[in-house]
CSV table of C-alpha atoms in Angstrom, one decimal:
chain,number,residue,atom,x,y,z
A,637,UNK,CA,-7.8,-4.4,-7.8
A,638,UNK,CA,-11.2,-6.3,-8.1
A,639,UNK,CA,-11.4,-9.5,-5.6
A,640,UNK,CA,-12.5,-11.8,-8.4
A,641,UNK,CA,-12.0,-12.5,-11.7
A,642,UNK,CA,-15.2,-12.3,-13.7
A,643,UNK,CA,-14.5,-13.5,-17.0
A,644,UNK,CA,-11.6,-14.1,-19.3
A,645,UNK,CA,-13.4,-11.7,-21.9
A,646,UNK,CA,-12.3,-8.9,-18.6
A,647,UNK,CA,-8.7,-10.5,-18.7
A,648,UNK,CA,-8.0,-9.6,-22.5
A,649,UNK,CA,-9.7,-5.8,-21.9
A,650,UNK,CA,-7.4,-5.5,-19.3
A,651,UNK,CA,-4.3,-6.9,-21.2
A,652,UNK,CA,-5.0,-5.3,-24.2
A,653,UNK,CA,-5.5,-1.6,-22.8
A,654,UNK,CA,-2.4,-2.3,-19.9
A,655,UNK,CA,-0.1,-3.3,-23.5
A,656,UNK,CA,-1.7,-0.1,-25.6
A,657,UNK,CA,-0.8,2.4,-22.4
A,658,UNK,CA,3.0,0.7,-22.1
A,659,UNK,CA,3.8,0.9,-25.7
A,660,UNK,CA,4.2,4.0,-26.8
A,661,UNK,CA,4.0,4.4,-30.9
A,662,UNK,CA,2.7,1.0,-31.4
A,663,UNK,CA,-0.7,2.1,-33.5
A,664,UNK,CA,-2.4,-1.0,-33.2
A,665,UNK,CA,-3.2,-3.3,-29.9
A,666,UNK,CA,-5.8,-6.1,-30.7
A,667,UNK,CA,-7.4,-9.1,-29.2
A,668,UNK,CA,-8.9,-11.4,-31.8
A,669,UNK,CA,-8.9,-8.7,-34.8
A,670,UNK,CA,-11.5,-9.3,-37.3
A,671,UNK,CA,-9.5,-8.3,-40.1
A,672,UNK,CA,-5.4,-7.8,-40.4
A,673,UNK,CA,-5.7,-6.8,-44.0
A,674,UNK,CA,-5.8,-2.9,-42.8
A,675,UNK,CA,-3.9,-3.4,-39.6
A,676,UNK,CA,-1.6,0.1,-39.3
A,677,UNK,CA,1.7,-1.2,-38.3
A,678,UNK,CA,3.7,-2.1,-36.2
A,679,UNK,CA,0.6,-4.1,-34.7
A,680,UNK,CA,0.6,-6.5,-31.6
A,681,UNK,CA,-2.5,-8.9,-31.9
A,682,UNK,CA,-3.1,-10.5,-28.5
A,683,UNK,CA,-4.7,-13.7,-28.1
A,684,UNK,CA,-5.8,-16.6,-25.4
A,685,UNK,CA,-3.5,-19.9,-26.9
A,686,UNK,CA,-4.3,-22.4,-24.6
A,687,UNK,CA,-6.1,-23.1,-20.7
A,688,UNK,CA,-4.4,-26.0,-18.9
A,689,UNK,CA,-5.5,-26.5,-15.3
A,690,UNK,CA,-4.0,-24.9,-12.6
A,691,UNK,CA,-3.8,-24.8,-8.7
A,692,UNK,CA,-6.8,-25.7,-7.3
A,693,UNK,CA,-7.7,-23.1,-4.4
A,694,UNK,CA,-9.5,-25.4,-2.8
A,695,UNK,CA,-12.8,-22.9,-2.9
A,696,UNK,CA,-14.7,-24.3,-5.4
A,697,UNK,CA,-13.2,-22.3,-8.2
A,698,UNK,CA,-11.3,-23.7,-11.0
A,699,UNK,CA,-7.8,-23.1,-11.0
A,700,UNK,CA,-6.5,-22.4,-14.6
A,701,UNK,CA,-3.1,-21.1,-16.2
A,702,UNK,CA,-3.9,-19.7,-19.8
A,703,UNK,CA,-0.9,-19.0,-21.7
A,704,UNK,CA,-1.6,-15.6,-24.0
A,705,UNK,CA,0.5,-15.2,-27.6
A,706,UNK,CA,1.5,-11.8,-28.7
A,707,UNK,CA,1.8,-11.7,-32.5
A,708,UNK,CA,4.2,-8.9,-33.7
A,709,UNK,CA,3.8,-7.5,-37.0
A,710,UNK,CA,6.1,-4.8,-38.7
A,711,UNK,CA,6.1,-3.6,-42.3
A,712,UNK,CA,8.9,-5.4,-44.2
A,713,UNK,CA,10.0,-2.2,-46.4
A,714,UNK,CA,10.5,-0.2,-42.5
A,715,UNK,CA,14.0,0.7,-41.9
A,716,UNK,CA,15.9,-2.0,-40.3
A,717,UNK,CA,12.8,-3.9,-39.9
A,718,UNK,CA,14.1,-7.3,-39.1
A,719,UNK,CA,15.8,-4.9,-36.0
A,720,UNK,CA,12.7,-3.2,-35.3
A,721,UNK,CA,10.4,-5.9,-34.6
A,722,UNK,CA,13.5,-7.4,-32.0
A,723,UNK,CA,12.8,-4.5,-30.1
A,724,UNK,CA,9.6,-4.5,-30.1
A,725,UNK,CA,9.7,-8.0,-28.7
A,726,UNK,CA,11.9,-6.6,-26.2
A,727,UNK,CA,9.4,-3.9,-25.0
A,728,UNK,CA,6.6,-5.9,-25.0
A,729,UNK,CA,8.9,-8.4,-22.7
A,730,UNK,CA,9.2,-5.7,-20.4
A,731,UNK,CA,6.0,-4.5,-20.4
A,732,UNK,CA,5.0,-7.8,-19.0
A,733,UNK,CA,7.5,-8.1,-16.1
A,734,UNK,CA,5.3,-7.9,-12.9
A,735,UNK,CA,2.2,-7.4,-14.6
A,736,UNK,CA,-1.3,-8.7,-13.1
A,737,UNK,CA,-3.3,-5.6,-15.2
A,738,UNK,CA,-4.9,-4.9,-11.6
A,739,UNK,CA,-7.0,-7.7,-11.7
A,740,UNK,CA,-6.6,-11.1,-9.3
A,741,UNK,CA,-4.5,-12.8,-11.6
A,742,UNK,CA,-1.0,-14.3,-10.9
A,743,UNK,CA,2.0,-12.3,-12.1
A,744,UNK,CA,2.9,-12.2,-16.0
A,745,UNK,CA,5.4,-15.1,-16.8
A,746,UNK,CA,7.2,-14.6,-20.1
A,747,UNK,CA,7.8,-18.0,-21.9
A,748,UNK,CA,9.4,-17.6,-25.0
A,749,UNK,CA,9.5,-14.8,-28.0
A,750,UNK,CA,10.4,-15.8,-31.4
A,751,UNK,CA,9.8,-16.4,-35.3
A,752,UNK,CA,6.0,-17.2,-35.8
A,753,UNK,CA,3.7,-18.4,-38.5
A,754,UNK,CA,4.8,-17.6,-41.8
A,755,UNK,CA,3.4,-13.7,-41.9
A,756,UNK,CA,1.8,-11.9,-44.9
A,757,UNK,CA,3.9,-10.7,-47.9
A,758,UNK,CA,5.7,-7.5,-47.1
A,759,UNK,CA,5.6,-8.2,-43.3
A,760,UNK,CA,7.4,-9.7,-40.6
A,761,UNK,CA,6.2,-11.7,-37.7
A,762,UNK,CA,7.6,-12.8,-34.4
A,763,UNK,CA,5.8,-14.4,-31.6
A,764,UNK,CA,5.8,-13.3,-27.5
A,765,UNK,CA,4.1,-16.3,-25.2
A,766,UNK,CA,3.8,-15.4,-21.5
A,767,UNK,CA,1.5,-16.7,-19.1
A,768,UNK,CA,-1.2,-16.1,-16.1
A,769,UNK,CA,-2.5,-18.3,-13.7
A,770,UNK,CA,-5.9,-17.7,-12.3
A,771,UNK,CA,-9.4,-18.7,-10.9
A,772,UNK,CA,-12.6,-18.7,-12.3
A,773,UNK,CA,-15.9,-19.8,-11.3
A,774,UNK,CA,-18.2,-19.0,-8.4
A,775,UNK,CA,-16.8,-20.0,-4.5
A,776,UNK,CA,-18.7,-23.0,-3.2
A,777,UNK,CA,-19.4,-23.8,0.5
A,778,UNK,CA,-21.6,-26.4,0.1
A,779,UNK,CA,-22.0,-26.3,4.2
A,780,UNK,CA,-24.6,-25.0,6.1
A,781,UNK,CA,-23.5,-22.8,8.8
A,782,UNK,CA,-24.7,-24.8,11.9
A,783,UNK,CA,-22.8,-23.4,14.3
A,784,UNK,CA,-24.6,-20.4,14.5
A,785,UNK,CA,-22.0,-18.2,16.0
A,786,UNK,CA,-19.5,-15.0,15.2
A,787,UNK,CA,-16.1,-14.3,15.8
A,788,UNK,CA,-15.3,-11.6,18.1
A,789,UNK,CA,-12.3,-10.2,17.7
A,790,UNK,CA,-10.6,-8.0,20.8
A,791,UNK,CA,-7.0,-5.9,21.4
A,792,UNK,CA,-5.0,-7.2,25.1
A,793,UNK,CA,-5.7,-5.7,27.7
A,794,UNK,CA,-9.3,-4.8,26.6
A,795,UNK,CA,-10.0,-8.1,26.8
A,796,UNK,CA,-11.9,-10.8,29.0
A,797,UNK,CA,-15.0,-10.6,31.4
A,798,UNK,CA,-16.8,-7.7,31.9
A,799,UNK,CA,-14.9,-6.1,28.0
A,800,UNK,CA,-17.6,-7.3,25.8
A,801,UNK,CA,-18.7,-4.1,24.5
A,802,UNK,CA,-14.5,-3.3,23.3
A,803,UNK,CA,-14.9,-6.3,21.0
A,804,UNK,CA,-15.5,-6.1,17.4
A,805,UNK,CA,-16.7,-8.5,14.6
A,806,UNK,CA,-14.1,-10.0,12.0
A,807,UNK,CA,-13.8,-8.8,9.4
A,808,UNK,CA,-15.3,-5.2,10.7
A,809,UNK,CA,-13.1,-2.2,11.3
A,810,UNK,CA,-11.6,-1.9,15.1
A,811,UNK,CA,-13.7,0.5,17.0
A,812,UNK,CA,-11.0,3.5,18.2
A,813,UNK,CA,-9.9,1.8,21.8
């Protein structure tokens, strides 16, 4: 898993290719497609909704929760179609259960899944919402270090005067004691 998120442009790759490799005959897996006239179905179309602000980690970072919408599409002619695109809401529900898409985002949280927007003739639509909270931005500390010194970490009993050499710096692997 990557230590920071870089961008929410990495967030949807992520998403996107995590959803393709979980649903299994599902043709189509878009963010933000640029056409749907020629979409092969069924089709999920992923796509950031909203940001609203989230925990703030105290690092300088902005804490954000975006909530992502899933549209479902199914070809209306399909056998039991109406039942088809239920299940696929269901699946794409469970795809989502403790997902983070190995990046440092929070845990998936399914909102709601439903009838959306009116879809296109001869298809039919339902809408997944789930959310992620996250950080972005660079970590600030604004404050020079002026203390000029180094944590030293050490194991008991190879600790004290005269063990100086047995400790180790944090954040450094132990030396074999």
């Amino acid at each position: 898993m990557s230590d920071k998120l870089e961008s929410i442009e990495q967030l949807h790759e992520a998403i996107r290719g995590g959803l393709a490799a979980r649903l299994a005959g599902v043709p189509t897996v878009l963010h933000y497609p640029p056409s749907e006239a020629a979409l092969a179905l069924p089709a999920l179309l992923v796509e950031l909704a909203e940001l609203r602000p989230g925990r703030d980690p105290g690092t300088g970072e902005t804490g954000m929760v975006g909530r992502f919408v899933a549209r479902l599409i199914v070809d209306a002619a399909g056998a039991k179609a109406a039942l088809a695109l239920r299940e696929l809401a269901a699946r794409l529900a469970l795809a989502l259960k403790h997902q983070n898409w190995g990046l440092p985002v929070g845990m998936a949280q399914w909102l709601q899944a439903g009838a959306g927007a009116a879809p296109a003739a001869g298809r039919l639509e339902w809408q997944l919402e789930w959310s992620h909270e996250f950080e972005l931005g660079a970590p600030l500390w604004p404050y020079p270090d002026s203390t000029n010194t180094q944590l030293m970490l050490g194991l008991d009993p190879e600790t004290g005067i005269g063990k100086k050499a047995r400790y180790w710096p944090a954040g450094d692997v132990p030396p074999n004691l």
